[in-house]
């Protein structure tokens, strides 16, 4: 249950940072998963380690990734930042 709530939390926090209304339960899960992947990739490009397990550093990586994914999503769908 820990990894599922960790993924949901990363997507939820990312969606609250970008859009104060949030995106909904299922989109938050998708953002959490995509955010962890994209965040790990981006951090790897800059020489830092990506997601390393269930810890605070990995949560930050996933949140940064979900913010990036959400900004791209909002741009693609035409949603504006609230």
PDB file of N, CA and C in Angstrom:
ATOM      1  N   UNK A   1       0.814  -1.195   0.000  1.00  0.00           N
ATOM      2  CA  UNK A   1       0.000   0.000   0.000  1.00  0.00           C
ATOM      3  C   UNK A   1       0.859   1.261   0.000  1.00  0.00           C
ATOM      4  N   UNK A   2       2.094   1.186   0.482  1.00  0.00           N
ATOM      5  CA  UNK A   2       2.951   2.352   0.578  1.00  0.00           C
ATOM      6  C   UNK A   2       3.279   2.975  -0.767  1.00  0.00           C
ATOM      7  N   UNK A   3       3.620   2.160  -1.757  1.00  0.00           N
ATOM      8  CA  UNK A   3       3.997   2.693  -3.065  1.00  0.00           C
ATOM      9  C   UNK A   3       2.801   3.340  -3.756  1.00  0.00           C
ATOM     10  N   UNK A   4       1.611   2.776  -3.579  1.00  0.00           N
ATOM     11  CA  UNK A   4       0.424   3.343  -4.210  1.00  0.00           C
ATOM     12  C   UNK A   4       0.108   4.722  -3.630  1.00  0.00           C
ATOM     13  N   UNK A   5       0.145   4.830  -2.320  1.00  0.00           N
ATOM     14  CA  UNK A   5      -0.139   6.131  -1.711  1.00  0.00           C
ATOM     15  C   UNK A   5       0.967   7.131  -2.014  1.00  0.00           C
ATOM     16  N   UNK A   6       2.205   6.665  -2.149  1.00  0.00           N
ATOM     17  CA  UNK A   6       3.332   7.533  -2.498  1.00  0.00           C
ATOM     18  C   UNK A   6       3.139   8.113  -3.893  1.00  0.00           C
ATOM     19  N   UNK A   7       2.709   7.280  -4.844  1.00  0.00           N
ATOM     20  CA  UNK A   7       2.474   7.732  -6.212  1.00  0.00           C
ATOM     21  C   UNK A   7       1.311   8.725  -6.257  1.00  0.00           C
ATOM     22  N   UNK A   8       0.228   8.402  -5.562  1.00  0.00           N
ATOM     23  CA  UNK A   8      -0.928   9.302  -5.532  1.00  0.00           C
ATOM     24  C   UNK A   8      -0.550  10.641  -4.902  1.00  0.00           C
ATOM     25  N   UNK A   9       0.213  10.590  -3.824  1.00  0.00           N
ATOM     26  CA  UNK A   9       0.624  11.814  -3.144  1.00  0.00           C
ATOM     27  C   UNK A   9       1.508  12.687  -4.033  1.00  0.00           C
ATOM     28  N   UNK A  10       2.439  12.080  -4.757  1.00  0.00           N
ATOM     29  CA  UNK A  10       3.307  12.853  -5.655  1.00  0.00           C
ATOM     30  C   UNK A  10       2.487  13.538  -6.733  1.00  0.00           C
ATOM     31  N   UNK A  11       1.547  12.830  -7.336  1.00  0.00           N
ATOM     32  CA  UNK A  11       0.684  13.434  -8.349  1.00  0.00           C
ATOM     33  C   UNK A  11      -0.206  14.517  -7.779  1.00  0.00           C
ATOM     34  N   UNK A  12      -0.750  14.273  -6.585  1.00  0.00           N
ATOM     35  CA  UNK A  12      -1.625  15.250  -5.938  1.00  0.00           C
ATOM     36  C   UNK A  12      -0.873  16.543  -5.608  1.00  0.00           C
ATOM     37  N   UNK A  13       0.299  16.408  -5.010  1.00  0.00           N
ATOM     38  CA  UNK A  13       1.089  17.603  -4.663  1.00  0.00           C
ATOM     39  C   UNK A  13       1.487  18.361  -5.913  1.00  0.00           C
ATOM     40  N   UNK A  14       1.921  17.640  -6.940  1.00  0.00           N
ATOM     41  CA  UNK A  14       2.270  18.297  -8.200  1.00  0.00           C
ATOM     42  C   UNK A  14       1.103  19.043  -8.806  1.00  0.00           C
ATOM     43  N   UNK A  15      -0.096  18.423  -8.767  1.00  0.00           N
ATOM     44  CA  UNK A  15      -1.259  19.096  -9.343  1.00  0.00           C
ATOM     45  C   UNK A  15      -1.672  20.308  -8.517  1.00  0.00           C
ATOM     46  N   UNK A  16      -1.472  20.259  -7.210  1.00  0.00           N
ATOM     47  CA  UNK A  16      -1.786  21.417  -6.365  1.00  0.00           C
ATOM     48  C   UNK A  16      -0.790  22.559  -6.582  1.00  0.00           C
ATOM     49  N   UNK A  17       0.460  22.225  -6.877  1.00  0.00           N
ATOM     50  CA  UNK A  17       1.464  23.262  -7.141  1.00  0.00           C
ATOM     51  C   UNK A  17       1.122  24.019  -8.423  1.00  0.00           C
ATOM     52  N   UNK A  18       0.741  23.279  -9.460  1.00  0.00           N
ATOM     53  CA  UNK A  18       0.492  23.904 -10.756  1.00  0.00           C
ATOM     54  C   UNK A  18      -0.913  24.484 -10.853  1.00  0.00           C
ATOM     55  N   UNK A  19      -1.903  23.765 -10.344  1.00  0.00           N
ATOM     56  CA  UNK A  19      -3.296  24.174 -10.467  1.00  0.00           C
ATOM     57  C   UNK A  19      -3.981  23.910  -9.132  1.00  0.00           C
ATOM     58  N   UNK A  20      -4.386  24.933  -8.440  1.00  0.00           N
ATOM     59  CA  UNK A  20      -4.900  24.784  -7.079  1.00  0.00           C
ATOM     60  C   UNK A  20      -6.184  23.946  -6.987  1.00  0.00           C
ATOM     61  N   UNK A  21      -6.841  23.678  -8.095  1.00  0.00           N
ATOM     62  CA  UNK A  21      -8.050  22.871  -8.060  1.00  0.00           C
ATOM     63  C   UNK A  21      -7.751  21.377  -8.068  1.00  0.00           C
ATOM     64  N   UNK A  22      -6.570  20.974  -8.444  1.00  0.00           N
ATOM     65  CA  UNK A  22      -6.257  19.552  -8.563  1.00  0.00           C
ATOM     66  C   UNK A  22      -6.791  19.004  -9.872  1.00  0.00           C
ATOM     67  N   UNK A  23      -6.473  17.740 -10.144  1.00  0.00           N
ATOM     68  CA  UNK A  23      -6.850  17.160 -11.420  1.00  0.00           C
ATOM     69  C   UNK A  23      -7.792  15.974 -11.308  1.00  0.00           C
ATOM     70  N   UNK A  24      -8.030  15.482 -10.134  1.00  0.00           N
ATOM     71  CA  UNK A  24      -8.875  14.307  -9.968  1.00  0.00           C
ATOM     72  C   UNK A  24      -8.032  13.096  -9.612  1.00  0.00           C
ATOM     73  N   UNK A  25      -8.680  12.097  -9.028  1.00  0.00           N
ATOM     74  CA  UNK A  25      -7.988  10.939  -8.489  1.00  0.00           C
ATOM     75  C   UNK A  25      -7.174  10.186  -9.540  1.00  0.00           C
ATOM     76  N   UNK A  26      -7.792   9.816 -10.649  1.00  0.00           N
ATOM     77  CA  UNK A  26      -7.106   8.990 -11.645  1.00  0.00           C
ATOM     78  C   UNK A  26      -6.001   9.752 -12.362  1.00  0.00           C
ATOM     79  N   UNK A  27      -6.221  11.003 -12.660  1.00  0.00           N
ATOM     80  CA  UNK A  27      -5.171  11.784 -13.303  1.00  0.00           C
ATOM     81  C   UNK A  27      -4.015  12.022 -12.340  1.00  0.00           C
ATOM     82  N   UNK A  28      -4.298  12.164 -11.059  1.00  0.00           N
ATOM     83  CA  UNK A  28      -3.224  12.291 -10.070  1.00  0.00           C
ATOM     84  C   UNK A  28      -2.368  11.029 -10.021  1.00  0.00           C
ATOM     85  N   UNK A  29      -2.984   9.865 -10.130  1.00  0.00           N
ATOM     86  CA  UNK A  29      -2.219   8.619 -10.161  1.00  0.00           C
ATOM     87  C   UNK A  29      -1.335   8.576 -11.404  1.00  0.00           C
ATOM     88  N   UNK A  30      -1.912   8.924 -12.549  1.00  0.00           N
ATOM     89  CA  UNK A  30      -1.135   8.922 -13.798  1.00  0.00           C
ATOM     90  C   UNK A  30       0.008   9.932 -13.722  1.00  0.00           C
ATOM     91  N   UNK A  31      -0.268  11.103 -13.141  1.00  0.00           N
ATOM     92  CA  UNK A  31       0.782  12.112 -12.990  1.00  0.00           C
ATOM     93  C   UNK A  31       1.875  11.650 -12.041  1.00  0.00           C
ATOM     94  N   UNK A  32       1.501  10.942 -10.999  1.00  0.00           N
ATOM     95  CA  UNK A  32       2.496  10.432 -10.061  1.00  0.00           C
ATOM     96  C   UNK A  32       3.429   9.428 -10.715  1.00  0.00           C
ATOM     97  N   UNK A  33       2.858   8.516 -11.499  1.00  0.00           N
ATOM     98  CA  UNK A  33       3.675   7.528 -12.194  1.00  0.00           C
ATOM     99  C   UNK A  33       4.554   8.199 -13.247  1.00  0.00           C
ATOM    100  N   UNK A  34       3.934   9.014 -14.088  1.00  0.00           N
ATOM    101  CA  UNK A  34       4.699   9.709 -15.127  1.00  0.00           C
ATOM    102  C   UNK A  34       5.714  10.656 -14.506  1.00  0.00           C
ATOM    103  N   UNK A  35       5.333  11.304 -13.417  1.00  0.00           N
ATOM    104  CA  UNK A  35       6.249  12.230 -12.747  1.00  0.00           C
ATOM    105  C   UNK A  35       7.470  11.527 -12.197  1.00  0.00           C
ATOM    106  N   UNK A  36       7.295  10.350 -11.626  1.00  0.00           N
ATOM    107  CA  UNK A  36       8.435   9.597 -11.117  1.00  0.00           C
ATOM    108  C   UNK A  36       9.371   9.210 -12.259  1.00  0.00           C
ATOM    109  N   UNK A  37       8.803   8.788 -13.377  1.00  0.00           N
ATOM    110  CA  UNK A  37       9.625   8.413 -14.522  1.00  0.00           C
ATOM    111  C   UNK A  37      10.346   9.617 -15.133  1.00  0.00           C
ATOM    112  N   UNK A  38       9.590  10.672 -15.397  1.00  0.00           N
ATOM    113  CA  UNK A  38      10.174  11.877 -16.000  1.00  0.00           C
ATOM    114  C   UNK A  38      11.146  12.554 -15.042  1.00  0.00           C
ATOM    115  N   UNK A  39      10.776  12.638 -13.766  1.00  0.00           N
ATOM    116  CA  UNK A  39      11.660  13.249 -12.771  1.00  0.00           C
ATOM    117  C   UNK A  39      12.971  12.492 -12.657  1.00  0.00           C
ATOM    118  N   UNK A  40      12.897  11.151 -12.618  1.00  0.00           N
ATOM    119  CA  UNK A  40      14.111  10.341 -12.568  1.00  0.00           C
ATOM    120  C   UNK A  40      14.982  10.552 -13.794  1.00  0.00           C
ATOM    121  N   UNK A  41      14.345  10.650 -14.964  1.00  0.00           N
ATOM    122  CA  UNK A  41      15.086  10.900 -16.196  1.00  0.00           C
ATOM    123  C   UNK A  41      15.750  12.276 -16.185  1.00  0.00           C
ATOM    124  N   UNK A  42      14.991  13.304 -15.778  1.00  0.00           N
ATOM    125  CA  UNK A  42      15.537  14.667 -15.761  1.00  0.00           C
ATOM    126  C   UNK A  42      16.683  14.807 -14.755  1.00  0.00           C
ATOM    127  N   UNK A  43      16.490  14.240 -13.560  1.00  0.00           N
ATOM    128  CA  UNK A  43      17.556  14.311 -12.560  1.00  0.00           C
ATOM    129  C   UNK A  43      18.789  13.561 -13.036  1.00  0.00           C
ATOM    130  N   UNK A  44      18.598  12.433 -13.751  1.00  0.00           N
ATOM    131  CA  UNK A  44      19.712  11.683 -14.310  1.00  0.00           C
ATOM    132  C   UNK A  44      20.468  12.487 -15.358  1.00  0.00           C
ATOM    133  N   UNK A  45      19.760  13.295 -16.139  1.00  0.00           N
ATOM    134  CA  UNK A  45      20.424  14.136 -17.146  1.00  0.00           C
ATOM    135  C   UNK A  45      21.370  15.154 -16.507  1.00  0.00           C
ATOM    136  N   UNK A  46      21.016  15.603 -15.328  1.00  0.00           N
ATOM    137  CA  UNK A  46      21.823  16.602 -14.641  1.00  0.00           C
ATOM    138  C   UNK A  46      22.821  15.987 -13.665  1.00  0.00           C
ATOM    139  N   UNK A  47      22.977  14.671 -13.705  1.00  0.00           N
ATOM    140  CA  UNK A  47      23.990  14.018 -12.894  1.00  0.00           C
ATOM    141  C   UNK A  47      23.558  13.606 -11.500  1.00  0.00           C
ATOM    142  N   UNK A  48      22.321  13.840 -11.136  1.00  0.00           N
ATOM    143  CA  UNK A  48      21.829  13.432  -9.817  1.00  0.00           C
ATOM    144  C   UNK A  48      21.160  12.067  -9.952  1.00  0.00           C
ATOM    145  N   UNK A  49      20.989  11.392  -8.842  1.00  0.00           N
ATOM    146  CA  UNK A  49      20.286  10.111  -8.901  1.00  0.00           C
ATOM    147  C   UNK A  49      18.788  10.363  -8.991  1.00  0.00           C
ATOM    148  N   UNK A  50      18.084   9.442  -9.622  1.00  0.00           N
ATOM    149  CA  UNK A  50      16.637   9.579  -9.775  1.00  0.00           C
ATOM    150  C   UNK A  50      15.920   9.022  -8.564  1.00  0.00           C
ATOM    151  N   UNK A  51      14.844   8.332  -8.804  1.00  0.00           N
ATOM    152  CA  UNK A  51      14.056   7.731  -7.733  1.00  0.00           C
ATOM    153  C   UNK A  51      14.863   6.578  -7.136  1.00  0.00           C
ATOM    154  N   UNK A  52      15.077   6.636  -5.815  1.00  0.00           N
ATOM    155  CA  UNK A  52      15.927   5.647  -5.155  1.00  0.00           C
ATOM    156  C   UNK A  52      15.163   4.770  -4.182  1.00  0.00           C
ATOM    157  N   UNK A  53      13.879   4.911  -4.070  1.00  0.00           N
ATOM    158  CA  UNK A  53      13.081   4.113  -3.146  1.00  0.00           C
ATOM    159  C   UNK A  53      11.990   4.954  -2.516  1.00  0.00           C
ATOM    160  N   UNK A  54      11.463   4.507  -1.418  1.00  0.00           N
ATOM    161  CA  UNK A  54      10.410   5.238  -0.719  1.00  0.00           C
ATOM    162  C   UNK A  54      11.027   6.155   0.325  1.00  0.00           C
ATOM    163  N   UNK A  55      11.507   7.307  -0.126  1.00  0.00           N
ATOM    164  CA  UNK A  55      12.118   8.282   0.772  1.00  0.00           C
ATOM    165  C   UNK A  55      11.776   9.695   0.314  1.00  0.00           C
ATOM    166  N   UNK A  56      12.166  10.666   1.096  1.00  0.00           N
ATOM    167  CA  UNK A  56      11.832  12.073   0.804  1.00  0.00           C
ATOM    168  C   UNK A  56      12.459  12.540  -0.509  1.00  0.00           C
ATOM    169  N   UNK A  57      13.717  12.169  -0.752  1.00  0.00           N
ATOM    170  CA  UNK A  57      14.390  12.583  -1.987  1.00  0.00           C
ATOM    171  C   UNK A  57      13.626  12.082  -3.212  1.00  0.00           C
ATOM    172  N   UNK A  58      13.217  10.829  -3.187  1.00  0.00           N
ATOM    173  CA  UNK A  58      12.467  10.268  -4.314  1.00  0.00           C
ATOM    174  C   UNK A  58      11.114  10.948  -4.470  1.00  0.00           C
ATOM    175  N   UNK A  59      10.493  11.328  -3.363  1.00  0.00           N
ATOM    176  CA  UNK A  59       9.223  12.050  -3.421  1.00  0.00           C
ATOM    177  C   UNK A  59       9.424  13.398  -4.111  1.00  0.00           C
ATOM    178  N   UNK A  60      10.506  14.085  -3.786  1.00  0.00           N
ATOM    179  CA  UNK A  60      10.801  15.376  -4.418  1.00  0.00           C
ATOM    180  C   UNK A  60      11.036  15.189  -5.912  1.00  0.00           C
ATOM    181  N   UNK A  61      11.782  14.148  -6.288  1.00  0.00           N
ATOM    182  CA  UNK A  61      12.017  13.854  -7.700  1.00  0.00           C
ATOM    183  C   UNK A  61      10.687  13.619  -8.413  1.00  0.00           C
ATOM    184  N   UNK A  62       9.802  12.824  -7.812  1.00  0.00           N
ATOM    185  CA  UNK A  62       8.504  12.535  -8.417  1.00  0.00           C
ATOM    186  C   UNK A  62       7.630  13.779  -8.506  1.00  0.00           C
ATOM    187  N   UNK A  63       7.686  14.635  -7.497  1.00  0.00           N
ATOM    188  CA  UNK A  63       6.887  15.861  -7.517  1.00  0.00           C
ATOM    189  C   UNK A  63       7.384  16.799  -8.611  1.00  0.00           C
ATOM    190  N   UNK A  64       8.694  16.965  -8.717  1.00  0.00           N
ATOM    191  CA  UNK A  64       9.262  17.803  -9.781  1.00  0.00           C
ATOM    192  C   UNK A  64       8.850  17.254 -11.141  1.00  0.00           C
ATOM    193  N   UNK A  65       8.942  15.951 -11.297  1.00  0.00           N
ATOM    194  CA  UNK A  65       8.523  15.326 -12.551  1.00  0.00           C
ATOM    195  C   UNK A  65       7.048  15.517 -12.830  1.00  0.00           C
ATOM    196  N   UNK A  66       6.201  15.389 -11.806  1.00  0.00           N
ATOM    197  CA  UNK A  66       4.766  15.558 -12.035  1.00  0.00           C
ATOM    198  C   UNK A  66       4.413  17.001 -12.361  1.00  0.00           C
ATOM    199  N   UNK A  67       5.152  17.951 -11.803  1.00  0.00           N
ATOM    200  CA  UNK A  67       4.942  19.362 -12.169  1.00  0.00           C
ATOM    201  C   UNK A  67       5.277  19.567 -13.640  1.00  0.00           C
ATOM    202  N   UNK A  68       6.395  18.998 -14.087  1.00  0.00           N
ATOM    203  CA  UNK A  68       6.777  19.112 -15.497  1.00  0.00           C
ATOM    204  C   UNK A  68       5.722  18.462 -16.386  1.00  0.00           C
ATOM    205  N   UNK A  69       5.289  17.257 -16.027  1.00  0.00           N
ATOM    206  CA  UNK A  69       4.267  16.554 -16.810  1.00  0.00           C
ATOM    207  C   UNK A  69       2.970  17.356 -16.825  1.00  0.00           C
ATOM    208  N   UNK A  70       2.584  17.923 -15.699  1.00  0.00           N
ATOM    209  CA  UNK A  70       1.336  18.682 -15.621  1.00  0.00           C
ATOM    210  C   UNK A  70       1.414  19.973 -16.432  1.00  0.00           C
ATOM    211  N   UNK A  71       2.545  20.640 -16.429  1.00  0.00           N
ATOM    212  CA  UNK A  71       2.703  21.839 -17.258  1.00  0.00           C
ATOM    213  C   UNK A  71       2.576  21.494 -18.737  1.00  0.00           C
ATOM    214  N   UNK A  72       3.160  20.373 -19.134  1.00  0.00           N
ATOM    215  CA  UNK A  72       3.032  19.926 -20.523  1.00  0.00           C
ATOM    216  C   UNK A  72       1.581  19.555 -20.829  1.00  0.00           C
ATOM    217  N   UNK A  73       0.933  18.862 -19.905  1.00  0.00           N
ATOM    218  CA  UNK A  73      -0.479  18.478 -20.068  1.00  0.00           C
ATOM    219  C   UNK A  73      -1.363  19.719 -20.216  1.00  0.00           C
ATOM    220  N   UNK A  74      -1.172  20.705 -19.353  1.00  0.00           N
ATOM    221  CA  UNK A  74      -1.985  21.926 -19.417  1.00  0.00           C
ATOM    222  C   UNK A  74      -1.746  22.687 -20.717  1.00  0.00           C
ATOM    223  N   UNK A  75      -0.508  22.689 -21.189  1.00  0.00           N
ATOM    224  CA  UNK A  75      -0.200  23.350 -22.452  1.00  0.00           C
ATOM    225  C   UNK A  75      -0.870  22.623 -23.615  1.00  0.00           C
ATOM    226  N   UNK A  76      -0.816  21.301 -23.586  1.00  0.00           N
ATOM    227  CA  UNK A  76      -1.393  20.508 -24.678  1.00  0.00           C
ATOM    228  C   UNK A  76      -2.917  20.597 -24.703  1.00  0.00           C
ATOM    229  N   UNK A  77      -3.551  20.675 -23.541  1.00  0.00           N
ATOM    230  CA  UNK A  77      -5.017  20.718 -23.491  1.00  0.00           C
ATOM    231  C   UNK A  77      -5.561  22.142 -23.484  1.00  0.00           C
ATOM    232  N   UNK A  78      -4.703  23.116 -23.390  1.00  0.00           N
ATOM    233  CA  UNK A  78      -5.150  24.504 -23.405  1.00  0.00           C
ATOM    234  C   UNK A  78      -5.645  25.027 -22.089  1.00  0.00           C
ATOM    235  N   UNK A  79      -5.408  24.273 -20.990  1.00  0.00           N
ATOM    236  CA  UNK A  79      -5.834  24.747 -19.669  1.00  0.00           C
ATOM    237  C   UNK A  79      -4.867  25.824 -19.186  1.00  0.00           C
ATOM    238  N   UNK A  80      -5.421  26.801 -18.519  1.00  0.00           N
ATOM    239  CA  UNK A  80      -4.601  27.880 -17.985  1.00  0.00           C
ATOM    240  C   UNK A  80      -4.376  27.670 -16.514  1.00  0.00           C
ATOM    241  N   UNK A  81      -3.297  28.218 -16.035  1.00  0.00           N
ATOM    242  CA  UNK A  81      -2.966  28.130 -14.614  1.00  0.00           C
ATOM    243  C   UNK A  81      -3.918  29.028 -13.818  1.00  0.00           C
ATOM    244  N   UNK A  82      -4.462  28.488 -12.743  1.00  0.00           N
ATOM    245  CA  UNK A  82      -5.440  29.246 -11.938  1.00  0.00           C
ATOM    246  C   UNK A  82      -4.759  30.192 -11.002  1.00  0.00           C
TER     247      UNK A  82
END
